[in-house]
Short mmCIF file of C-alpha atoms in Angstrom, two decimals:
data_model
loop_
_atom_site.label_atom_id
_atom_site.label_comp_id
_atom_site.label_asym_id
_atom_site.label_seq_id
_atom_site.Cartn_x
_atom_site.Cartn_y
_atom_site.Cartn_z
CA MET A 11 7.70 -4.73 23.06
CA LEU A 12 7.03 -3.77 19.09
CA ALA A 13 8.79 -5.88 16.35
CA LEU A 14 7.38 -4.57 12.99
CA ILE A 15 8.02 -6.86 9.78
CA ALA A 16 8.78 -4.81 7.42
CA GLY A 17 8.16 -4.92 3.65
CA GLY A 18 9.52 -2.00 1.02
CA GLY A 19 7.85 1.21 0.87
CA ASP A 20 7.55 4.00 3.33
CA LEU A 21 5.10 2.27 5.57
CA PRO A 22 6.78 1.05 8.08
CA ARG A 23 8.75 4.22 8.67
CA ILE A 24 5.33 6.08 9.21
CA VAL A 25 4.40 3.43 11.62
CA ALA A 26 8.04 3.06 13.50
CA ALA A 27 7.60 7.23 13.91
CA SER A 28 4.12 7.14 15.74
CA GLN A 29 5.37 4.84 18.39
CA PRO A 30 6.73 6.07 22.10
CA GLU A 31 9.57 3.81 21.79
CA ALA A 32 11.28 2.79 18.62
CA PRO A 33 10.55 -0.87 17.13
CA LEU A 34 12.53 -3.42 16.50
CA VAL A 35 12.70 -3.83 12.84
CA CYS A 36 12.96 -7.14 10.98
CA ALA A 37 13.22 -7.57 7.34
CA LEU A 38 13.06 -10.28 5.03
CA THR A 39 16.29 -11.38 2.73
CA GLY A 40 16.13 -10.67 -0.88
CA ASN A 41 12.79 -8.13 -0.67
CA ARG A 42 13.28 -4.40 -0.82
CA ARG A 43 14.06 -2.80 1.91
CA PRO A 44 12.10 -0.36 4.34
CA ALA A 45 12.65 3.06 3.23
CA GLY A 46 14.08 4.95 6.44
CA LEU A 47 14.91 2.60 8.66
CA ASP A 48 17.59 0.60 9.87
CA VAL A 49 17.31 -3.07 9.51
CA ASP A 50 17.77 -4.86 13.71
CA HIS A 51 17.16 -8.46 12.57
CA TRP A 52 17.85 -10.02 8.70
CA PHE A 53 15.82 -12.97 8.41
CA ARG A 54 15.06 -15.99 5.30
CA LEU A 55 12.41 -17.54 5.28
CA GLU A 56 14.00 -20.78 5.98
CA THR A 57 14.84 -19.00 9.41
CA LEU A 58 11.99 -18.05 9.75
CA GLY A 59 11.37 -20.32 13.18
CA THR A 60 14.79 -18.78 14.55
CA LEU A 61 13.54 -15.25 13.84
CA LEU A 62 10.24 -16.21 16.41
CA LEU A 63 12.85 -17.88 18.94
CA THR A 64 15.06 -14.52 18.78
CA LEU A 65 11.82 -11.84 18.80
CA GLY A 66 10.80 -14.05 22.30
CA ASP A 67 14.43 -13.98 23.78
CA GLN A 68 14.48 -9.99 22.81
CA GLY A 69 11.10 -9.43 25.17
CA VAL A 70 9.20 -8.82 21.78
CA SER A 71 5.51 -9.40 22.76
CA GLU A 72 3.80 -7.50 19.51
CA VAL A 73 4.36 -7.81 16.01
CA CYS A 74 3.43 -5.56 13.12
CA LEU A 75 3.32 -6.97 9.32
CA CYS A 76 3.61 -3.66 7.36
CA GLY A 77 5.09 -2.74 4.14
CA GLY A 78 5.46 -4.30 0.32
CA ILE A 79 6.54 -8.05 0.53
CA ASP A 80 7.50 -9.90 -2.40
CA ARG A 81 6.78 -13.78 -2.15
CA PRO A 82 9.86 -15.49 -1.72
CA ALA A 83 10.59 -19.22 -2.73
CA LEU A 84 11.67 -21.71 0.28
CA ASP A 85 15.14 -23.24 -0.17
CA PRO A 86 14.73 -26.43 1.52
CA ALA A 87 19.07 -26.70 1.70
CA MET A 88 18.89 -23.68 4.15
CA LEU A 89 16.47 -24.52 6.90
CA ASP A 90 17.53 -25.12 10.43
CA ASP A 91 16.59 -27.04 13.04
CA GLU A 92 13.86 -24.11 14.69
CA THR A 93 12.30 -23.96 10.88
CA ARG A 94 11.61 -27.15 9.86
CA PRO A 95 8.82 -27.96 12.30
CA LEU A 96 7.14 -25.06 10.20
CA VAL A 97 7.40 -26.40 6.83
CA PRO A 98 3.97 -27.45 6.16
CA LEU A 99 2.76 -24.55 7.24
CA VAL A 100 5.01 -22.18 5.72
CA MET A 101 4.59 -24.33 2.27
CA GLU A 102 0.28 -24.53 2.63
CA ALA A 103 0.85 -20.81 3.08
CA LEU A 104 3.29 -20.16 -0.32
CA LYS A 105 0.28 -22.12 -2.39
CA LYS A 106 -2.47 -19.93 -1.22
CA GLY A 107 -3.14 -16.94 -2.84
CA ASP A 108 -1.63 -13.43 -1.48
CA ASP A 109 -4.96 -13.28 1.39
CA GLY A 110 -4.59 -16.70 2.03
CA ALA A 111 -0.93 -16.84 2.51
CA LEU A 112 -1.39 -13.50 5.17
CA ARG A 113 -3.55 -15.37 7.28
CA LEU A 114 -1.30 -18.43 7.68
CA ILE A 115 1.47 -16.31 8.68
CA LEU A 116 -0.61 -14.02 10.96
CA GLN A 117 -1.33 -17.57 12.28
CA LEU A 118 2.14 -18.61 13.01
CA PHE A 119 3.10 -15.60 14.73
CA GLU A 120 0.01 -15.67 17.25
CA GLN A 121 0.21 -19.51 17.98
CA THR A 122 3.91 -18.50 18.94
CA GLY A 123 2.53 -16.07 21.27
CA PHE A 124 2.46 -12.70 19.49
CA ILE A 125 -0.12 -10.42 19.66
CA ILE A 126 -0.66 -9.05 15.74
CA ARG A 127 -1.11 -5.18 16.14
CA ALA A 128 -2.34 -3.56 12.59
CA ALA A 129 -0.90 -0.98 11.11
CA HIS A 130 -3.72 1.62 10.96
CA GLU A 131 -4.26 0.68 14.88
CA LEU A 132 -0.62 1.87 15.39
CA ALA A 133 -0.91 4.70 13.71
CA PRO A 134 -4.09 6.06 13.70
CA ASP A 135 -3.85 8.64 11.06
CA LEU A 136 -2.97 6.60 7.92
CA LEU A 137 -7.08 5.67 8.28
CA PRO A 138 -8.37 9.66 7.02
CA SER A 139 -11.87 10.93 7.75
CA GLU A 140 -14.93 10.37 5.48
CA GLY A 141 -16.06 12.91 2.89
CA VAL A 142 -13.85 14.50 0.21
CA LEU A 143 -10.61 15.97 1.62
CA THR A 144 -9.64 18.33 -1.58
CA ASP A 145 -10.48 21.85 -2.76
CA LYS A 146 -12.18 19.78 -6.09
CA ALA A 147 -15.07 17.29 -5.37
CA PRO A 148 -16.65 14.33 -7.40
CA ARG A 149 -19.34 15.64 -10.22
CA ASP A 150 -22.69 12.72 -10.98
CA THR A 151 -20.31 10.93 -13.37
CA HIS A 152 -17.98 9.70 -10.96
CA VAL A 153 -20.28 8.95 -8.49
CA ALA A 154 -22.18 6.95 -11.10
CA ASP A 155 -18.61 5.47 -11.60
CA VAL A 156 -18.01 4.66 -8.10
CA ALA A 157 -20.34 2.55 -7.61
CA THR A 158 -19.23 0.00 -10.92
CA ALA A 159 -15.89 0.16 -9.95
CA ARG A 160 -17.17 -1.29 -6.31
CA GLU A 161 -18.76 -3.93 -8.12
CA VAL A 162 -16.11 -4.64 -10.33
CA VAL A 163 -13.25 -4.56 -7.18
CA GLU A 164 -15.20 -6.92 -5.00
CA GLU A 165 -15.41 -9.29 -8.11
CA MET A 166 -11.13 -8.90 -8.11
CA GLY A 167 -11.42 -9.79 -4.38
CA GLN A 168 -13.12 -12.62 -4.19
CA ALA A 169 -10.92 -13.93 -6.43
CA ASP A 170 -7.68 -12.34 -4.75
CA LEU A 171 -6.98 -10.87 -7.89
CA GLY A 172 -6.43 -7.07 -6.70
CA GLN A 173 -7.90 -4.18 -4.87
CA ALA A 174 -8.00 -1.33 -7.17
CA CYS A 175 -9.37 -0.60 -10.69
CA VAL A 176 -9.79 2.37 -13.14
CA MET A 177 -12.77 3.57 -14.73
CA ARG A 178 -14.31 5.76 -16.81
CA LYS A 179 -18.27 6.38 -18.03
CA GLY A 180 -18.99 2.80 -16.74
CA GLN A 181 -15.94 1.28 -18.68
CA VAL A 182 -13.20 -0.68 -17.26
CA LEU A 183 -10.11 0.94 -18.36
CA ALA A 184 -7.86 -1.28 -15.78
CA ARG A 185 -7.45 -3.73 -13.29
CA GLU A 186 -4.97 -3.93 -11.16
CA GLY A 187 -2.66 -7.04 -11.09
CA GLU A 188 0.14 -8.46 -9.19
CA PRO A 189 2.52 -5.46 -9.93
CA GLY A 190 0.32 -3.30 -8.10
CA THR A 191 -1.36 0.64 -8.40
CA ASP A 192 1.34 2.30 -9.79
CA ALA A 193 2.24 -0.06 -12.57
CA MET A 194 -1.65 -0.35 -13.36
CA LEU A 195 -1.64 3.57 -13.50
CA ALA A 196 1.22 3.78 -15.48
CA THR A 197 -0.27 2.26 -18.73
CA LEU A 198 -2.66 4.95 -19.07
CA ALA A 199 -0.02 7.65 -18.59
CA LEU A 200 1.08 9.38 -21.68
CA PRO A 201 4.96 9.12 -22.43
CA GLN A 202 7.02 11.41 -20.49
CA PRO A 203 9.66 13.36 -22.21
CA GLY A 204 10.71 15.69 -19.56
CA PRO A 205 12.09 16.00 -15.93
CA ALA A 206 12.03 12.03 -14.22
CA MET A 207 8.90 11.94 -11.89
CA PRO A 208 10.09 13.37 -7.99
CA LEU A 209 11.43 10.05 -5.72
CA ARG A 210 9.98 12.07 -2.62
CA VAL A 211 7.42 15.22 -2.21
CA THR A 212 7.80 17.44 0.11
CA LEU A 213 6.06 20.38 1.55
CA ASP A 214 7.52 24.05 2.21
CA ALA A 215 6.20 25.98 5.62
CA ALA A 216 3.30 26.81 3.97
CA GLY A 217 2.23 23.75 2.45
CA GLY A 218 2.98 24.48 -0.83
CA LEU A 219 4.61 21.40 -3.01
CA ASP A 220 8.48 21.58 -3.59
CA PRO A 221 9.99 23.02 -7.22
CA ALA A 222 10.91 19.48 -8.26
CA THR A 223 7.17 18.17 -8.15
CA ARG A 224 5.80 21.68 -9.26
CA THR A 225 7.84 21.80 -12.14
CA TRP A 226 7.46 17.69 -13.20
CA LEU A 227 3.43 18.12 -12.97
CA GLN A 228 3.61 21.68 -15.60
CA SER A 229 5.78 19.60 -17.50
CA PHE A 230 2.27 17.67 -18.58
CA SER A 231 -0.36 19.43 -17.80
CA ASP A 232 -1.19 20.99 -21.01
CA ASP A 233 -1.05 17.48 -22.82
CA VAL A 234 -2.74 15.53 -19.57
CA HIS A 235 -6.25 15.70 -21.21
CA GLU A 236 -4.72 13.27 -24.09
CA ALA A 237 -3.57 10.56 -21.73
CA PRO A 238 -5.74 7.13 -22.19
CA GLY A 239 -6.70 7.59 -18.59
CA ALA A 240 -8.22 11.39 -19.13
CA GLY A 241 -11.65 11.96 -17.29
CA ALA A 242 -11.21 8.34 -15.25
CA ILE A 243 -11.33 7.69 -11.45
CA LEU A 244 -9.08 5.00 -9.66
CA TYR A 245 -11.42 3.21 -7.00
CA LYS A 246 -9.31 1.23 -4.36
CA ALA A 247 -10.74 -1.20 -1.47
CA PRO A 248 -9.80 -3.94 0.56
CA LYS A 249 -10.39 -7.34 -0.29
CA PRO A 250 -14.25 -9.08 0.73
CA GLY A 251 -12.76 -10.72 4.76
CA GLN A 252 -9.99 -9.66 3.94
CA ASP A 253 -8.11 -10.24 7.87
CA ARG A 254 -7.59 -6.06 8.52
CA ARG A 255 -4.60 -6.52 10.51
CA ALA A 256 -2.17 -7.08 7.54
CA ASP A 257 -1.63 -6.01 3.99
CA LEU A 258 -4.79 -3.36 4.08
CA PRO A 259 -4.20 -1.69 0.65
CA THR A 260 -2.68 1.79 0.83
CA ILE A 261 -2.08 5.16 -1.55
CA GLY A 262 0.63 7.89 -1.31
CA PRO A 263 1.91 10.59 -2.94
CA GLY A 264 3.35 8.10 -5.64
CA THR A 265 -0.15 7.08 -6.24
CA ALA A 266 -1.12 10.79 -6.87
CA LEU A 267 1.94 11.62 -9.15
CA ARG A 268 0.59 8.43 -11.45
CA ALA A 269 -2.93 9.31 -11.24
CA ALA A 270 -2.35 13.13 -12.12
CA GLN A 271 0.24 11.76 -15.18
CA ALA A 272 -2.78 9.37 -16.31
CA GLY A 273 -5.24 12.58 -16.69
CA LEU A 274 -7.26 10.59 -14.17
CA ASP A 275 -10.02 13.26 -12.25
CA GLY A 276 -9.60 11.58 -9.04
CA ILE A 277 -9.32 8.68 -6.34
CA VAL A 278 -11.90 7.12 -4.18
CA ILE A 279 -10.82 5.02 -1.61
CA GLU A 280 -13.10 3.24 0.56
CA ALA A 281 -13.40 4.73 4.53
CA GLY A 282 -11.75 2.18 7.08
CA GLY A 283 -9.89 0.11 4.17
CA VAL A 284 -7.34 1.94 2.67
CA MET A 285 -4.98 3.69 4.13
CA VAL A 286 -3.05 6.91 3.14
CA LEU A 287 0.36 7.68 2.90
CA ASP A 288 1.54 11.12 3.60
CA LEU A 289 -1.81 12.76 3.61
CA PRO A 290 -0.87 16.03 3.48
CA GLN A 291 1.81 15.48 0.15
CA VAL A 292 -1.30 13.92 -1.30
CA LEU A 293 -3.88 16.55 -1.05
CA ALA A 294 -1.25 18.62 -2.20
CA VAL A 295 -0.55 17.33 -5.36
CA LEU A 296 -4.76 16.45 -6.30
CA ASP A 297 -5.34 19.75 -5.36
CA ALA A 298 -2.25 21.56 -7.57
CA MET A 299 -3.61 19.16 -10.43
CA HIS A 300 -7.67 20.21 -9.68
CA MET A 301 -8.17 16.58 -9.04
CA PHE A 302 -10.40 15.16 -5.79
CA LEU A 303 -10.02 12.21 -3.11
CA TRP A 304 -13.66 10.77 -1.69
CA VAL A 305 -12.66 8.37 0.93
CA GLN A 306 -16.49 7.05 0.65
CA PRO A 307 -18.60 5.19 3.57
CA GLY A 308 -17.56 1.34 3.23
#
């Protein structure tokens, strides 16, 4: 049986929907809840040991960590007996960067006897094929920017500082920080006085964008060339040496919408290293704004 340690966002929903049998869904109390899923077990960091026992008792043999999880604080007063022996490992994890913390959490599950399954292993469609997937293709200037952006993101990853940057004509316009890619892109967008950004992008039977999304894109399309990010690219890739069983970087329809609002020319991701949520919706947004998605060989 599979259990999802589910964070916020749409990734847990997509992984769950791809399984032949419904997985057990577990979520951290106080964290963003997984979109579109009912949670079977809520747990605290202070009761992680009890969760491990509960999963074993319910016949769980495989675990997938997926979705955004904010690093919690540890309250010693709330520790239960099953978790106290794990405190040294948990405290060490909390002191490390995101990648180091994830490695230790994965180690903890493995030591308890669970098999770790990656989200893209359970839902292979999350990793798109190599190549340019949109109607529009990158120009030579974009290709040159990708080479520079790749070096920048690699240096950021080695320092555990982020997995994406925005580049234009050899200059870094923005680097991803702890708030994430969407927050970075928001710094490069024009103020939006019109309708609010759609919470979800849907497609009609012919693959066209829903009216709300079309209206929102049209509300700034005439002025987007004046945005701070106009003409730039978003580049995203995993950290060097990253354990790819958890926390692979992702993009989705929201990324495409924010990239469009910032005036970007396109998005470039490393093949096999970045998951794309709801790919048809992403491509529909980018095609509508004459932007590109390039899945570049790693």
